CSV table of C-alpha atoms in Angstrom, one decimal:
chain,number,residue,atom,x,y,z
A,11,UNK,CA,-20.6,-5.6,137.4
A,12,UNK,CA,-22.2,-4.0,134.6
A,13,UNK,CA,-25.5,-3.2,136.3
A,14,UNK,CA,-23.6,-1.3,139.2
A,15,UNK,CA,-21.1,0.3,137.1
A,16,UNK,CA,-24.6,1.6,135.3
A,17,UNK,CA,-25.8,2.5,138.4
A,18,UNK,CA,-23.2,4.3,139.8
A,19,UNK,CA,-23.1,6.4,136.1
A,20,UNK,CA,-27.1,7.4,137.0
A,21,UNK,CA,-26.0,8.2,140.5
A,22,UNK,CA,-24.0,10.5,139.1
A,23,UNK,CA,-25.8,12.1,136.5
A,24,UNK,CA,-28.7,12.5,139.2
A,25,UNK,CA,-26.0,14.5,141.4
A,26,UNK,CA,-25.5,16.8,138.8
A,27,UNK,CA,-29.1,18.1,138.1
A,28,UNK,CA,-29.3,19.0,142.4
A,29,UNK,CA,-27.6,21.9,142.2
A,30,UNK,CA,-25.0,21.1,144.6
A,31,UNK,CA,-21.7,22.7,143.2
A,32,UNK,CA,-18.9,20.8,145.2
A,33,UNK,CA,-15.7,22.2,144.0
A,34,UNK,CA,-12.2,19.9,145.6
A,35,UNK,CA,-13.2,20.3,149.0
A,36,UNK,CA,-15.9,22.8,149.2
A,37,UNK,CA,-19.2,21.5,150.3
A,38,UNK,CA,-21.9,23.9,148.7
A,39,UNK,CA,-24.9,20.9,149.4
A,40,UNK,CA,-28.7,22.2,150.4
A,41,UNK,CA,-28.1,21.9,154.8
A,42,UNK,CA,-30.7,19.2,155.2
A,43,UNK,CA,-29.8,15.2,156.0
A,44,UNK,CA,-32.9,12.8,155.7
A,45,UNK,CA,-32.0,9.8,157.9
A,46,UNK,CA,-33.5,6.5,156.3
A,47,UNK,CA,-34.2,4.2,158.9
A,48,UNK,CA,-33.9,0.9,157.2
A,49,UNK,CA,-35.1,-3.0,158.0
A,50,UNK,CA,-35.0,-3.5,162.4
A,51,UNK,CA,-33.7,0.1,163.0
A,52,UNK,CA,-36.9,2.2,164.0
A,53,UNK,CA,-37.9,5.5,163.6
A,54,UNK,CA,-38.1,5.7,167.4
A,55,UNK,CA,-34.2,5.2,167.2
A,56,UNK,CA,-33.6,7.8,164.3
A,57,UNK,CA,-35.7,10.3,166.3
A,58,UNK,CA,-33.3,10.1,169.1
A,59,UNK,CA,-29.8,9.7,167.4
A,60,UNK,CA,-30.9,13.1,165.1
A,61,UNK,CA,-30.2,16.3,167.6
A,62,UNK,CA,-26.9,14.2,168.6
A,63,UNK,CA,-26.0,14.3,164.7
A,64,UNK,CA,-27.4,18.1,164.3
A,65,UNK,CA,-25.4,19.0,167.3
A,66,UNK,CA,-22.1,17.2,166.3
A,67,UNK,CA,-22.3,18.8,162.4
A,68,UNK,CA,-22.8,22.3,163.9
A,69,UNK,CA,-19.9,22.2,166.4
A,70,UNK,CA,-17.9,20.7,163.7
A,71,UNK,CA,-19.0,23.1,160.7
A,72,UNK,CA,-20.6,26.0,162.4
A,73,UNK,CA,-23.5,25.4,159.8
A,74,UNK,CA,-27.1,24.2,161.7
A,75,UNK,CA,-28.0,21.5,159.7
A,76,UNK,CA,-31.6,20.6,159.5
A,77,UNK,CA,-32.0,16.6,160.1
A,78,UNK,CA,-35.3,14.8,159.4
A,79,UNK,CA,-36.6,11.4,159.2
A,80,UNK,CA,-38.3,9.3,157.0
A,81,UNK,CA,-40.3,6.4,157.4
A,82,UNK,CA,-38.9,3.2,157.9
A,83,UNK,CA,-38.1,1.0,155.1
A,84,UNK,CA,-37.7,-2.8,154.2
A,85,UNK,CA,-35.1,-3.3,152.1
A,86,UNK,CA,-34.7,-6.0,149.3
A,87,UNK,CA,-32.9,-9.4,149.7
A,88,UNK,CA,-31.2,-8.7,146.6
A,89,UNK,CA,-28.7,-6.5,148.3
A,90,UNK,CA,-27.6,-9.7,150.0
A,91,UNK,CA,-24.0,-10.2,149.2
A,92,UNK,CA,-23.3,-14.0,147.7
A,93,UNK,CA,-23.6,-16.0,150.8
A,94,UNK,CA,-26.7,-13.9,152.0
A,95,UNK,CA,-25.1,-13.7,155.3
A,96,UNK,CA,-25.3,-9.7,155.3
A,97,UNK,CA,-25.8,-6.4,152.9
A,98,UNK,CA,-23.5,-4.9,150.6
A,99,UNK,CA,-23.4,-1.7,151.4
A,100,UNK,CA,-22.4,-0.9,147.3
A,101,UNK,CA,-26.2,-1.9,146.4
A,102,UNK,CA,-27.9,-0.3,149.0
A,103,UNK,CA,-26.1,3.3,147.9
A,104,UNK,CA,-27.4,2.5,144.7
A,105,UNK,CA,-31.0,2.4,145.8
A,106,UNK,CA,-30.5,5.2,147.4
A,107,UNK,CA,-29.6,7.4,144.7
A,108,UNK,CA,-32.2,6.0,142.5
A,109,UNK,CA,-35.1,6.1,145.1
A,110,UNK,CA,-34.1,9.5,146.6
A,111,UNK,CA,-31.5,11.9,145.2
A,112,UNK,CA,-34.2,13.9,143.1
A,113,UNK,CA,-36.7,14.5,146.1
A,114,UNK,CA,-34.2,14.7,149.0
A,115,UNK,CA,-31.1,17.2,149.7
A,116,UNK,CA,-29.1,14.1,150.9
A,117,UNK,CA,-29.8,11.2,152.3
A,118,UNK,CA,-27.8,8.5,155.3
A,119,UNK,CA,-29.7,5.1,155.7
A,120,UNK,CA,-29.5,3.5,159.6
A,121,UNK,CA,-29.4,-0.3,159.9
A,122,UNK,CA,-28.7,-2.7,162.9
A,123,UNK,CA,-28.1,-5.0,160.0
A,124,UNK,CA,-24.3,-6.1,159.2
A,125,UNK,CA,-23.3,-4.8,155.8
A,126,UNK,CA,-20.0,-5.4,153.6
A,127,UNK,CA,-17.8,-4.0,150.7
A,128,UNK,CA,-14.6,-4.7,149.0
A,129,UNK,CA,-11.3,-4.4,150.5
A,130,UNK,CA,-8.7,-5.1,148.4
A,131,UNK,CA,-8.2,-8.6,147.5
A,132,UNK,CA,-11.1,-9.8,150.2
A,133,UNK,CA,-14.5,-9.1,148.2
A,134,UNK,CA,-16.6,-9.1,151.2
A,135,UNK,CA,-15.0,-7.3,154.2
A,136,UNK,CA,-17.3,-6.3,156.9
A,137,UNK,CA,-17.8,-2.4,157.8
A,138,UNK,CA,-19.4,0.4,159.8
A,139,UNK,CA,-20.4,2.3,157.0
A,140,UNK,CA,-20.1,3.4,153.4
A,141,UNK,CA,-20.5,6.6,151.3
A,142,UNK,CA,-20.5,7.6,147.6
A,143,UNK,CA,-17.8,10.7,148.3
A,144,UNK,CA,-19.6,14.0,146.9
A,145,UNK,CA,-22.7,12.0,146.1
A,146,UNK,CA,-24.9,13.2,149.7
A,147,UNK,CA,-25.3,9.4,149.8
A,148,UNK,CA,-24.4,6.9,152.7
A,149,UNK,CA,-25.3,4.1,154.8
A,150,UNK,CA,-24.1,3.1,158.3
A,151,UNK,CA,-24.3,0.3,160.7
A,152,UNK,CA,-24.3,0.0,164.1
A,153,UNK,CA,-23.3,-3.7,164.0
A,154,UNK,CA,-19.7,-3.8,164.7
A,155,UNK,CA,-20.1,-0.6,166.9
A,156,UNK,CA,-19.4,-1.9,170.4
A,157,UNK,CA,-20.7,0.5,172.8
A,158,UNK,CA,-23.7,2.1,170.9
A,159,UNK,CA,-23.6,5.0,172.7
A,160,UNK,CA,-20.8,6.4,169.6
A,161,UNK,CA,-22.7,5.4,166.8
A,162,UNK,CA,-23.2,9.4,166.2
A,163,UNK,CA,-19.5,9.0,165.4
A,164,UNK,CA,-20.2,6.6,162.3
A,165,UNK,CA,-23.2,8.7,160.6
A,166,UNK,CA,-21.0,11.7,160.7
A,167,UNK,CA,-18.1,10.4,159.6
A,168,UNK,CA,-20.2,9.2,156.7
A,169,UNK,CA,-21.6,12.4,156.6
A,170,UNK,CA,-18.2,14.4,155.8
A,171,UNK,CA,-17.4,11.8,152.9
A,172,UNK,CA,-20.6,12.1,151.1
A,173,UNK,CA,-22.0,15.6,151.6
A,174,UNK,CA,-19.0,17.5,152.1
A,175,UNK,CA,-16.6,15.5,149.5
A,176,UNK,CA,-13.8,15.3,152.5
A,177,UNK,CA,-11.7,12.1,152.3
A,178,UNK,CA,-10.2,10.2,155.4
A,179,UNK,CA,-7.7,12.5,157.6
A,180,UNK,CA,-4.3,12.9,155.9
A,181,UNK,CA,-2.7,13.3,159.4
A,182,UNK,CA,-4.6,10.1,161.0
A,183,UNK,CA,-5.0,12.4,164.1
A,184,UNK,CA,-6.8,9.5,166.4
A,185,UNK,CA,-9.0,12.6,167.8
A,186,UNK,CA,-10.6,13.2,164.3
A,187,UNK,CA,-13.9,12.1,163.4
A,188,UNK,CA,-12.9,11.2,160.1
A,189,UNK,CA,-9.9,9.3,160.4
A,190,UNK,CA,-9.6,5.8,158.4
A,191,UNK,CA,-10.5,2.7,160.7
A,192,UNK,CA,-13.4,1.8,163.0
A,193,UNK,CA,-15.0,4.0,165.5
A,194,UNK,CA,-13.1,4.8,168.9
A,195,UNK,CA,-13.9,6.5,171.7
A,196,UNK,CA,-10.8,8.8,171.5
A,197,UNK,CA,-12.5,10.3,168.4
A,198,UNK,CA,-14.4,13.7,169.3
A,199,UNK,CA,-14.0,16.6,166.4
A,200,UNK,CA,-13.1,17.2,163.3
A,201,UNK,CA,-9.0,18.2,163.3
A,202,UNK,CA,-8.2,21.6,162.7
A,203,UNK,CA,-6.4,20.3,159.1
A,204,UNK,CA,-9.9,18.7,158.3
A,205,UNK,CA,-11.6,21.3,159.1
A,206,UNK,CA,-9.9,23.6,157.1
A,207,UNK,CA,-11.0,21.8,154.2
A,208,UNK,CA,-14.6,22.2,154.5
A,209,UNK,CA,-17.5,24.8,153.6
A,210,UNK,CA,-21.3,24.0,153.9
A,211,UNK,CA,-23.7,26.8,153.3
């Protein structure tokens, strides 16, 4: 607990040196997202989902967002959780803003791989994705995404926690991309509340 608590501290301390000034709401982050390709999921893969995640960012922001790709990477067994059935997604954020955060404007790792975090009393509930809010850090999955095709919905969902500081919708509208819960087809935009509440330039 210690060594993440530590970690988390540096994550933060490397935030604060990029020049991003996110003030409540207001997203003021560099417009490029560097999708990290991680373990099984190829760049191929990444090269395909990115003009579905530029699109979906400009029609929800009105900001073109430059996304690139980087290499493929293998990550480290020691992001297991204790069983070493699947990742925590915790440690893996971590990594990130370690390995990246200094050389990168933000940065959203891809995995086919099932990841995990805390959930209240159950320390190792499965999810779709995970962010550090503010911290232009996130990982998603498509593992529990049933029809692949709406993965896009997952990255940017992740994407308005950790670039754009915007917490889950306080209206639960089943339309909004960033409502709390797994990924539905009914989701398609931002709300107009949610909306509201964001600024990228």
């Amino acid at each position: 607990m210690k060594k993440l608590i530590g970690l988390f501290l540096m994550c933060s301390i490397l935030f604060t040196i990029t020049n991003c000034d996110v003030t409540g709401h207001k997203c003021t982050c560099p417009p490029t997202v560097f999708l990290q390709p991680c373990n099984s999921y190829t760049v191929k893969e990444a090269e395909k989902l990115a003009p579905i995640i530029e699109k979906e960012i400009y029609e929800n922001t009105g900001v073109p967002m430059c996304v690139e790709i980087l290499d493929n990477i293998k990550l480290s067994k020691s992001y297991y959780n204790k069983n070493n059935t699947r990742y925590r997604a915790s440690k893996i954020l971590n990594s990130l803003c370690l390995d990246y955060l200094l050389s990168h404007d933000g940065v959203i790792a891809l995995m086919h791989d099932d990841i995990s975090d805390s959930k209240g009393d159950i320390e190792d509930w499965g999810i779709q994705g995970l962010s550090y809010m503010g911290k232009k850090v996130s990982v998603a999955s498509d593992f529990r995404v049933k029809d692949k095709s709406q993965f896009w919905k997952v990255v940017v969902h992740e994407f308005f926690h950790s670039f754009c500081n915007l917490d889950h919708c306080e209206k639960n509208d089943p339309s909004c991309l960033i409502k709390e819960g797994a990924v539905k087809t009914s989701e398609k935009k931002l709300c107009e509340n949610c909306r509201s509440k964001i600024s990228i330039r």
